[in-house]
Coordinates of C-alpha atoms in Angstrom, one line a residue:
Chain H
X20 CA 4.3 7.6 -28.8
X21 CA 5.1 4.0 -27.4
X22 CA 8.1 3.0 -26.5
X23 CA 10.4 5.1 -29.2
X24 CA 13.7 2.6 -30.2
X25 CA 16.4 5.1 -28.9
X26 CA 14.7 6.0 -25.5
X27 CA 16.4 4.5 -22.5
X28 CA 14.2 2.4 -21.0
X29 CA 12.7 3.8 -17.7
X30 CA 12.1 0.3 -16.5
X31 CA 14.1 -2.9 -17.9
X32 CA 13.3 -6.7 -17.0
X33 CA 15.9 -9.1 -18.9
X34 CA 15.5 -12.7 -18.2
X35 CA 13.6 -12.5 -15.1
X36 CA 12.9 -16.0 -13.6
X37 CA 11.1 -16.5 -10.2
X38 CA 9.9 -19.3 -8.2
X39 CA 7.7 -19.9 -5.5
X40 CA 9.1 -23.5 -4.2
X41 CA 8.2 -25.7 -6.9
X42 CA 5.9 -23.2 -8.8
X43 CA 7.7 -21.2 -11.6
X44 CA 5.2 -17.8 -11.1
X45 CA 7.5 -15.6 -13.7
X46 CA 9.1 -17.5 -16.5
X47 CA 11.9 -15.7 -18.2
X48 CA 10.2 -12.2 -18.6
X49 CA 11.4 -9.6 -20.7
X50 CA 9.8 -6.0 -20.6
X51 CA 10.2 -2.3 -21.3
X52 CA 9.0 0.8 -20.3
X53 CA 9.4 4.2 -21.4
X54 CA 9.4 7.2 -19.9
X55 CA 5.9 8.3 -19.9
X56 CA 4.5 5.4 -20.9
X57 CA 1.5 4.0 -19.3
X58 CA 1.6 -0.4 -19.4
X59 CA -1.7 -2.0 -18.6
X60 CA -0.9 -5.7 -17.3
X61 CA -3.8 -8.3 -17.8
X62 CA -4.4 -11.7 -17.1
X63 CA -5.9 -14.6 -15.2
X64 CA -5.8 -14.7 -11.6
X65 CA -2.5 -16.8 -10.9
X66 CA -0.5 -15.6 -13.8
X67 CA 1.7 -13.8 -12.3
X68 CA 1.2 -10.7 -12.8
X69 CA 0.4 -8.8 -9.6
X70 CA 4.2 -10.9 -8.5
X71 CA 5.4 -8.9 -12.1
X72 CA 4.5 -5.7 -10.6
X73 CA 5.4 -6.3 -7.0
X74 CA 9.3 -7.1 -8.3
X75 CA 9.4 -3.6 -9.8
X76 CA 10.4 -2.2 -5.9
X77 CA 11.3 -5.5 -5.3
X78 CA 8.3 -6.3 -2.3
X79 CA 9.2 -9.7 -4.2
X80 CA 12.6 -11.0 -5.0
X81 CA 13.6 -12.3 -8.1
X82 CA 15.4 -15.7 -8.8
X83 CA 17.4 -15.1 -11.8
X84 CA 17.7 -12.6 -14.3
X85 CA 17.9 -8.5 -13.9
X86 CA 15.2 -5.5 -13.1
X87 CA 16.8 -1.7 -13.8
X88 CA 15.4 1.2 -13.1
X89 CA 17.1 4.0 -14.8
X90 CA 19.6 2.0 -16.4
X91 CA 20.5 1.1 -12.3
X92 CA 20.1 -2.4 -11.0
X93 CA 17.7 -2.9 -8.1
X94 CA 19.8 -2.7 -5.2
X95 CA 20.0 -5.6 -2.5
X96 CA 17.8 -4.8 0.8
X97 CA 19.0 -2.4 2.5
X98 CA 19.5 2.0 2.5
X99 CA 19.8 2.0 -1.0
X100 CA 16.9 0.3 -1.7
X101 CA 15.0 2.4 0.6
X102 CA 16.3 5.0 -1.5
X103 CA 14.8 3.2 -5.0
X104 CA 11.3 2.6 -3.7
X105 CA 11.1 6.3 -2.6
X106 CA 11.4 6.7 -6.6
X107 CA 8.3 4.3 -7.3
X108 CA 5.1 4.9 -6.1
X109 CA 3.0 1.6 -5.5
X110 CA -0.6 1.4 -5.0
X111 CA -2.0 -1.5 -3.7
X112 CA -5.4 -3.5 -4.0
X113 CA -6.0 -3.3 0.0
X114 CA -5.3 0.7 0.2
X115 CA -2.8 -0.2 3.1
X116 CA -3.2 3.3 4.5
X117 CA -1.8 3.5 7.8
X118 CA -4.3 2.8 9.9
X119 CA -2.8 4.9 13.2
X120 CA -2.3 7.6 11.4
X121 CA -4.8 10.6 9.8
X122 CA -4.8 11.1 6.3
X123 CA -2.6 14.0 6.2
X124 CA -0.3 12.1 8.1
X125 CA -0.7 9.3 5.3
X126 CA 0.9 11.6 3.0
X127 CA 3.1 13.6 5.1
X128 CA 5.0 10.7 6.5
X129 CA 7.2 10.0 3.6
X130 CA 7.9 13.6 2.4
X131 CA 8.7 14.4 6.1
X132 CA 10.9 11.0 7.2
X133 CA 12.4 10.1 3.7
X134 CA 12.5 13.4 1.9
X135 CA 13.5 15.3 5.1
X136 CA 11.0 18.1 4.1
X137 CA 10.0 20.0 6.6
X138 CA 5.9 19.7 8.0
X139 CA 4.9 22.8 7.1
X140 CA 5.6 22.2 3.6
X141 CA 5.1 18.6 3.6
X142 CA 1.8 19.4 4.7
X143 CA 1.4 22.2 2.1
X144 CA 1.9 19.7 -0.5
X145 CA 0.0 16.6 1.1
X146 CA -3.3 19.2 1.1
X147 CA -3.0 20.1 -2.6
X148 CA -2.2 16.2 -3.5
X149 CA -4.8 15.6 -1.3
X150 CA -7.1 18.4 -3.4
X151 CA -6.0 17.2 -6.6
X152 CA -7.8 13.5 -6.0
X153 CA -10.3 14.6 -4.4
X154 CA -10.6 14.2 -0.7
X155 CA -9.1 17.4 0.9
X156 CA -11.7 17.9 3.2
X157 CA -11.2 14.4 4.8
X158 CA -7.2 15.4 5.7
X159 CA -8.3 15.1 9.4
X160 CA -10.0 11.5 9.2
X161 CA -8.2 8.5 10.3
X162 CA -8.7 5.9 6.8
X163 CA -11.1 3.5 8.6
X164 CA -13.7 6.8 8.6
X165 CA -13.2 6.9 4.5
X166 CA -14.8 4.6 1.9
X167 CA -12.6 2.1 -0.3
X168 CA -12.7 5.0 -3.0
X169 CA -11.4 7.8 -1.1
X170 CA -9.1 5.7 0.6
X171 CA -7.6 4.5 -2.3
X172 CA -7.2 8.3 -3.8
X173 CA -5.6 8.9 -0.6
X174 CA -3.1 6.2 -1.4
X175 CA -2.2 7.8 -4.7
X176 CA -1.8 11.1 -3.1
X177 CA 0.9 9.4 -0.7
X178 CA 2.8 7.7 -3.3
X179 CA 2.6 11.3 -5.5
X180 CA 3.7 12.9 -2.4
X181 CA 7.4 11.3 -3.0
X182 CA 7.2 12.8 -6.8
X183 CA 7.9 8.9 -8.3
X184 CA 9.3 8.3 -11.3
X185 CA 7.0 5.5 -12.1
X186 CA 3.7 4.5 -10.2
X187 CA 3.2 0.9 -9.8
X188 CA -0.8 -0.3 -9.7
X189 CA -1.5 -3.5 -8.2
X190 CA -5.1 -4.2 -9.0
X191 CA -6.1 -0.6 -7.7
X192 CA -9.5 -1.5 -8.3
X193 CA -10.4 -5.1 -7.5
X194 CA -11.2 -4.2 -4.0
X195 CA -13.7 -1.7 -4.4
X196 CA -17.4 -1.4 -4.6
X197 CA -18.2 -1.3 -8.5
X198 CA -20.3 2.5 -7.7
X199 CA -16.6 3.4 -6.3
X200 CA -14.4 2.5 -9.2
X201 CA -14.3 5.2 -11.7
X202 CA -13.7 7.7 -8.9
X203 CA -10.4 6.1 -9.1
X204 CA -9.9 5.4 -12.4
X205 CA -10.5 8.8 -13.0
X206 CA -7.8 9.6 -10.8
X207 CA -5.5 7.5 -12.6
X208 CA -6.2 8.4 -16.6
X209 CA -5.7 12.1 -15.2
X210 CA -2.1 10.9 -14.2
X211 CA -1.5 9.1 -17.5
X212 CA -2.6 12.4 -19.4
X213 CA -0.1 14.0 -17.0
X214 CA 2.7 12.3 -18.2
X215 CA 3.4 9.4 -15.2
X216 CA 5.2 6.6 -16.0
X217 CA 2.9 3.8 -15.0
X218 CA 2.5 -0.2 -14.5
X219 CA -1.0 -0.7 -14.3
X220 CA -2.4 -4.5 -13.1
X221 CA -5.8 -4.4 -13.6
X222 CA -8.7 -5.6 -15.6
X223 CA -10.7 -2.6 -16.5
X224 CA -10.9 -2.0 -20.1
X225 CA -12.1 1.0 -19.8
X226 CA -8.9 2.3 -18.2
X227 CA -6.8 0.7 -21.0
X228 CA -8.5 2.1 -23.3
X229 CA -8.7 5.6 -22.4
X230 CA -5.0 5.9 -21.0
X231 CA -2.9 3.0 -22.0
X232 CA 0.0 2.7 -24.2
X233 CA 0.3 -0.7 -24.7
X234 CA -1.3 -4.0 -23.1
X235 CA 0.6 -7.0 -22.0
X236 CA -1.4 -9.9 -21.3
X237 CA -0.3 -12.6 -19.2
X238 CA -0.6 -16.1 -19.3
X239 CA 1.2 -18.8 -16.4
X240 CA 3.8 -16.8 -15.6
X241 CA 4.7 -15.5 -19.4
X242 CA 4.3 -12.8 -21.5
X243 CA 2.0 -14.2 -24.0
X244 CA 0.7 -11.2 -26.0
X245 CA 1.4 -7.3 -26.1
X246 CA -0.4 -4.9 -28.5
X247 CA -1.8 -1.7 -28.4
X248 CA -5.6 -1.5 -25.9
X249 CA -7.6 -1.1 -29.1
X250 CA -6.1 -4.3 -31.0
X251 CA -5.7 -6.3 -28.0
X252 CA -9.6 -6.2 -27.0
X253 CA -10.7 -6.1 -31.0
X254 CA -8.0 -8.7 -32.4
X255 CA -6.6 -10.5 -29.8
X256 CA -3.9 -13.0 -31.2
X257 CA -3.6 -15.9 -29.2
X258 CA -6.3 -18.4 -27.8
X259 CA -5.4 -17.5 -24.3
X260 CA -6.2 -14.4 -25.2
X261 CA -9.5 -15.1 -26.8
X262 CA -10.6 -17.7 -24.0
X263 CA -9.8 -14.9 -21.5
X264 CA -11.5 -12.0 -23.4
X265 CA -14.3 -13.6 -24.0
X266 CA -15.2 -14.6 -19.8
X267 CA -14.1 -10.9 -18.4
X268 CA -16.8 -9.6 -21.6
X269 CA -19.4 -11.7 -20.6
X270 CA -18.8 -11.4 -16.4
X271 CA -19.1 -7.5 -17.4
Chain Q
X27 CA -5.1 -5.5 62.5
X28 CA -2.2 -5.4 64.8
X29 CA 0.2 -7.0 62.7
X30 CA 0.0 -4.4 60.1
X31 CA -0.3 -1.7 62.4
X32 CA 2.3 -2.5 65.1
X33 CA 4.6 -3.2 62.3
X34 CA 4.0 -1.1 59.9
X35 CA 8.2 -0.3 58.9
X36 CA 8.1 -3.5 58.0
X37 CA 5.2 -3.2 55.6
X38 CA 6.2 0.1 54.4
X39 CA 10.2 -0.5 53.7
X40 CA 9.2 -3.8 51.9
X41 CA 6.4 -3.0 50.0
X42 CA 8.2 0.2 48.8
X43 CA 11.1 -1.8 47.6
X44 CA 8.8 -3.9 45.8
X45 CA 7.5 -0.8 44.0
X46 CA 11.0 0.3 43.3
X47 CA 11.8 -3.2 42.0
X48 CA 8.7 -3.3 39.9
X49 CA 8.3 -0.1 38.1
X50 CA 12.5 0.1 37.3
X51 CA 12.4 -3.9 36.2
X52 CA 9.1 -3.1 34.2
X53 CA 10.8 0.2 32.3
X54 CA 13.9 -1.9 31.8
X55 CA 12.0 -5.0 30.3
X56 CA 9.5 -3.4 28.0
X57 CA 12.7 -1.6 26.4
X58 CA 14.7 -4.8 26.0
X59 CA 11.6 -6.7 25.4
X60 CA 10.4 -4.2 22.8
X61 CA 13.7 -4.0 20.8
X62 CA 13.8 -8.0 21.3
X63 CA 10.5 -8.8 19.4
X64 CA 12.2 -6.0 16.8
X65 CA 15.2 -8.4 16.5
X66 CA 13.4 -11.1 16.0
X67 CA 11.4 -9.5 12.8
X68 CA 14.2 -7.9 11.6
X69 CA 15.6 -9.0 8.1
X70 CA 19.0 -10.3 9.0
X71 CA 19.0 -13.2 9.8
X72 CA 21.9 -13.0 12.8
X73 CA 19.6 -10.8 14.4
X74 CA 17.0 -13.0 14.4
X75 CA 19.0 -15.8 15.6
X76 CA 19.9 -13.5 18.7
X77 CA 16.7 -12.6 19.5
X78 CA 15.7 -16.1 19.6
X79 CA 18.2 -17.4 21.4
X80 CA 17.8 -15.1 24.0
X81 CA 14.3 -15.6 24.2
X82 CA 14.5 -19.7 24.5
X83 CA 17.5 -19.5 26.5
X84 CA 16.2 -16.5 29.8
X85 CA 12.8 -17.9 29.5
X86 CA 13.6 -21.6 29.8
X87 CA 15.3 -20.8 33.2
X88 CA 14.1 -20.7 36.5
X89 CA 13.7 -17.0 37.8
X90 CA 15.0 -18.5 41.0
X91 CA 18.4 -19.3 39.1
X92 CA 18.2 -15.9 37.1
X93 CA 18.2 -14.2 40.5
X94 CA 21.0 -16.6 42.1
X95 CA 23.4 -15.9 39.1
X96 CA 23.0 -12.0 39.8
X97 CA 23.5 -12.1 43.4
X98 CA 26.0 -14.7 44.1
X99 CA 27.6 -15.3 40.4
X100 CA 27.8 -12.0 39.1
X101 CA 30.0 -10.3 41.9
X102 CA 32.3 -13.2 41.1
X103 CA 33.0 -12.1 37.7
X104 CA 34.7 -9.4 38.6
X105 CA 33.1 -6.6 36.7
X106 CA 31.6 -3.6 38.9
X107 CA 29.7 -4.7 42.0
X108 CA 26.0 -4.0 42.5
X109 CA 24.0 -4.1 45.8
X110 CA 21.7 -7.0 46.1
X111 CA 18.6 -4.3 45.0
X112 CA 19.8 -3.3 41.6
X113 CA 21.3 -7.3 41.0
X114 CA 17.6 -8.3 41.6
X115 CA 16.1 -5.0 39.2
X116 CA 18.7 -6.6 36.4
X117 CA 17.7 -10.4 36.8
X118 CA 14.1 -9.6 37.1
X119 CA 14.2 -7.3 33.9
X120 CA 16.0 -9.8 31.9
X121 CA 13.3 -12.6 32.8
X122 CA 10.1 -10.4 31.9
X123 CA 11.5 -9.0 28.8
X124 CA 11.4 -12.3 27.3
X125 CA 8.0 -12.2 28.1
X126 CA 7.6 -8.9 26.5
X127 CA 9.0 -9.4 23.6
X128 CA 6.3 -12.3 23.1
X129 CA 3.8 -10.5 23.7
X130 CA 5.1 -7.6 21.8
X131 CA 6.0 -9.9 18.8
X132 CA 2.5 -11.8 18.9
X133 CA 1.2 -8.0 18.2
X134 CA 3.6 -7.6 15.1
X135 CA 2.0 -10.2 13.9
X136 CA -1.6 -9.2 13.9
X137 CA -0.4 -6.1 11.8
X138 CA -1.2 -6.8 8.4
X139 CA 2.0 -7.4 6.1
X140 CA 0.3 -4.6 3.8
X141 CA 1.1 -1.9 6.3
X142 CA 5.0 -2.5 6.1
X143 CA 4.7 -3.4 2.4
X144 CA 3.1 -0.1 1.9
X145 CA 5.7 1.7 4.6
X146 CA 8.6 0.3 2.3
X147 CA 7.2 1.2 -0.8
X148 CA 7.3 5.1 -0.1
X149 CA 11.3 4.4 0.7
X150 CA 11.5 3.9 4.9
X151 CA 13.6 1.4 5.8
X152 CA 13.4 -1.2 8.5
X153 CA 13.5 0.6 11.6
X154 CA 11.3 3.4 10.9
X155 CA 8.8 0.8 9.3
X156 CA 9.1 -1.0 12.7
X157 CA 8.9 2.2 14.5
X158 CA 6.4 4.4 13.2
X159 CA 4.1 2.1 11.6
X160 CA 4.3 -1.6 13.0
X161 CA 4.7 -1.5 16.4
X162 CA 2.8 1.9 17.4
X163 CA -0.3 -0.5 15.8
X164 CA 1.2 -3.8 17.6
X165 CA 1.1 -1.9 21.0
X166 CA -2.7 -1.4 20.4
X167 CA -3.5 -5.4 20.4
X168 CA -1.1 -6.3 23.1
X169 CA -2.1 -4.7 26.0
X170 CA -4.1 -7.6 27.4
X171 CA -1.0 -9.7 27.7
X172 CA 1.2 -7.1 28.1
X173 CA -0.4 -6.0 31.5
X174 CA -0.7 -10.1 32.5
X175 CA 3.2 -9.8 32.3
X176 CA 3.5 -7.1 34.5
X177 CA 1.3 -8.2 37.1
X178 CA 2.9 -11.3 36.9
X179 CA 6.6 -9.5 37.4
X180 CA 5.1 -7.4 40.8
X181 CA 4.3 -11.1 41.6
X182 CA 7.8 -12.1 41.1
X183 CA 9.6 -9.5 42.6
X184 CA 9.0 -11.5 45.9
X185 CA 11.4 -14.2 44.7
X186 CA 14.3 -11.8 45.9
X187 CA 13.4 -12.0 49.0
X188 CA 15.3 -15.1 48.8
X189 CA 18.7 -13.1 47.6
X190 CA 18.8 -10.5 50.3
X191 CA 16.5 -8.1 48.9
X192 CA 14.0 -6.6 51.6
X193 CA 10.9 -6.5 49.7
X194 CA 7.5 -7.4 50.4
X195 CA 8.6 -11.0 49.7
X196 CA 11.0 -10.7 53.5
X197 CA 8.4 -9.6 55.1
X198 CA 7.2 -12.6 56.4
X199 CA 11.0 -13.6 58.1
X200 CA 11.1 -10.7 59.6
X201 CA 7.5 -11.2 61.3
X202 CA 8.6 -14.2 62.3
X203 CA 11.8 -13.0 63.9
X204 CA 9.9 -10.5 66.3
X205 CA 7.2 -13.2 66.9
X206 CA 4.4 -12.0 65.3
X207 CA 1.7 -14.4 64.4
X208 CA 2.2 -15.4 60.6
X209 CA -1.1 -15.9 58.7
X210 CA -2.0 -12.7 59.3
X211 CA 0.5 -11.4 58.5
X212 CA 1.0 -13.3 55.2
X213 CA -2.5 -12.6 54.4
X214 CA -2.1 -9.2 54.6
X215 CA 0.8 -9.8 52.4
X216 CA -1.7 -11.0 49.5
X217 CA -4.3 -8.5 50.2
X218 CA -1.8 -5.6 49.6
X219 CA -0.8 -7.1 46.5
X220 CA -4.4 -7.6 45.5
X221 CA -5.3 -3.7 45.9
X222 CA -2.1 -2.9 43.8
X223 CA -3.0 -4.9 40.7
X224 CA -6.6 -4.0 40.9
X225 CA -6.2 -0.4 42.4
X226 CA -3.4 0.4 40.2
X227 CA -2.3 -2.5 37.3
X228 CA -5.7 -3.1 36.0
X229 CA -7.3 0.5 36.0
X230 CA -4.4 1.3 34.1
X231 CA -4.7 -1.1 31.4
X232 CA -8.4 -0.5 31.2
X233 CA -6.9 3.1 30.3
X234 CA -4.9 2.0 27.5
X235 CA -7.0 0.2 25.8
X236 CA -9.6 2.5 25.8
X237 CA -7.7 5.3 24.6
X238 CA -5.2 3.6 22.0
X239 CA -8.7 1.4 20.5
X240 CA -8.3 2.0 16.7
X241 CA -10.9 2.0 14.2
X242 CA -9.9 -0.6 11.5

């Protein structure tokens, strides 16, 4: 099921360099994924791979190197790159809901402003997103009345709400109290069974082993092992790999 | 008493231009000011230049001056004349925005970079991310200084006095010309700008704040 030879890649990073002044945070990346595939990113703090999955919509600019999506380059800032990122969903570690704004609103607000989909059905859809991850009864709340855990259901109802191509996780869970963290990760292996195309950064096993495709581990900016979850937490190849295993086992 | 009382056109004419020349400066400079501080956090880079140098350059001036160009350069230039009123609203709103936009942009900044990130990442591009998410939360944190600015521009508006404008700011010269004693009249001067920030200015603000505080 991963990553079939003759399937167009969904998402395509050739050569992808970037710096941060004199720090080289992605060094010459090369990745695929497939339609339907669900990637689970790990690594040390530092190596780059939140920055990995914050080029996919391009919150971070790339040096050298290309990212498609589609078989279409990332456009430059601008319209049409307003127009990409409406195709990728992003979750972030710190929720971001819009604080001014209630929950429906959360979700409404890109349907209604980028889609140009009217509120009643807008809202139609925001409720039974909203249903679907739990927290439909909370629609009128502003996010500051929710815990970490419902918010961050809410955020994957608003980035559903655009109907994305590919969801993009960055550390979904790191934030949140540990009694709060399989809320979400349930959230998110229901997805994966759904079919989403997802980049997951995170370090919960769990997760990776009950939704993911494949597991790239990262290492100073590199790519330094990719395997399937099962072999990757059983037969890790590399030391880096090993050293890195063996402190996330023992921290639990 | 008397002063007041016996001359009460004076009071009234000046102190309703005042008011005229406060509240149309104080529309005109939290639109400028507001679409200022924008420029200034926009992505291209000429607009930020603008921005900036239209900050550095109205602020560093003397109001005095800002006021002198508009009444005795501007009918100069030939472009459509405007009486010394409306030359004075136009200086005045082109000082304070500069101030607004500060104040305004200080506010952007308190906004955490998620909210825009997040805004972007459904697909909104710049201006709506300014306009529907940014600034409706930057408005929240800068009315404090906001409100300083506008009291500060009701102050202000007396400096046209000085350019022909019959405002509040005159109404001392004109006391003087019928012969009426002066410190009483110029204190009454202060005390009626007293009531109008506390009567009207601050209550005001205390409003806002109360009703646009946001649970974080």
């Amino acid at each position: 099921m991963t990553n079939p030879a003759h399937a167009p890649a969904l998402v395509e990073l050739k050569a992808v360099n970037k710096h941060y002044s004199a720090l080289h945070v992605l060094k010459d990346i090369n990745l695929e994924v497939a339609k339907g595939e669900v990637l689970v990113v790990i690594g040390p703090s530092g190596s780059g791979k939140s920055t990995l999955c914050r080029t996919i919509n391009r919150l971070e600019t790339i040096d050298t190197g290309s990212i498609t999506i589609e078989g279409k380059e990332l456009p430059a800032e601008g319209k049409e790159l307003a127009r990409l990122r409406a195709d990728v969903g992003m979750v972030f570690q710190s929720f971001n809901l819009f604080a001014h704004k209630t929950i429906l609103e959360n979700v409404t607000l890109g349907p209604i402003k980028v889609k140009g989909m009217a509120k009643a059905d807008a809202d139609k859809l925001a409720l039974s997103l909203l249903e679907r991850v739990g927290v439909g009864h909370q629609a009128a709340k502003l996010p500051a009345q929710l815990s970490g855990g419902q918010q961050q259901r809410v955020a994957i109802a608003r980035a559903l709400a655009m109907k994305p191509k590919v969801m993009l996780f960055d550390e979904p869970t790191s934030a949140l109290d540990p009694e709060m963290i399989n809320e979400v990760l349930d959230v998110m292996v229901e997805l994966a069974k759904d079919g989403m195309t997802m980049v997951v950064v995170t370090h919960e096993m769990g997760f990776a082993r009950k939704a993911a495709d494949r597991v790239i581990f990262m290492a100073d900016g590199q790519i330094v092992e990719e395997a399937t979850p099962e072999n990757f937490f059983t037969n890790p190849q590399t030391d880096r790999a090993k050293d890195f295993l063996s402190k996330i086992l023992t921290n639990g | 008493m008397n002063v007041i009382t016996d001359n009460s056109d004076l009071f009234l004419t000046g102190f309703k231009n005042t008011g005229i020349l406060f509240v149309i400066s104080a529309f005109f400079a939290l639109i400028l000011g507001t679409i200022v501080a924008g420029m200034r956090v926009s992505p291209a880079p000429a607009m930020r230049a603008a921005g900036t140098v239209y900050v550095n350059f109205v602020r560093n001036t003397p109001l005095t001056l800002i006021l002198a160009f508009f009444a005795l350069g501007y009918p100069k230039l030939g472009l459509p004349s405007v009486d010394f009123l409306a030359a004075a609203a136009i200086g005045l709103s082109l000082y304070t925005a500069t101030y607004v936009s500060e104040a305004i942009r200080s506010g952007i900044n308190t906004v955490s970079v998620g909210q825009s990130e997040a805004a972007r990442a459904i697909g909104l591009p710049f201006m709506q991310t300014l306009t529907l998410i940014v600034l409706p939360q930057a408005f929240r944190s800068v009315v404090p200084p906001l409100f300083s600015v506008f009291i500060a521009l009701l102050k202000n508006t007396t400096v046209a006095a000085g350019f022909s404008v019959f405002e509040a700011g005159a109404i001392r010269a004109y006391l003087s010309e019928r012969g009426e004693p002066l410190l009483p009249g110029l204190l009454w001067v202060a005390l009626i700008f007293v009531v109008l920030v506390l009567g009207i200015l601050t209550p005001l603000q205390r409003y806002l704040e109360k009703k646009w505080r946001v649970a974080r």
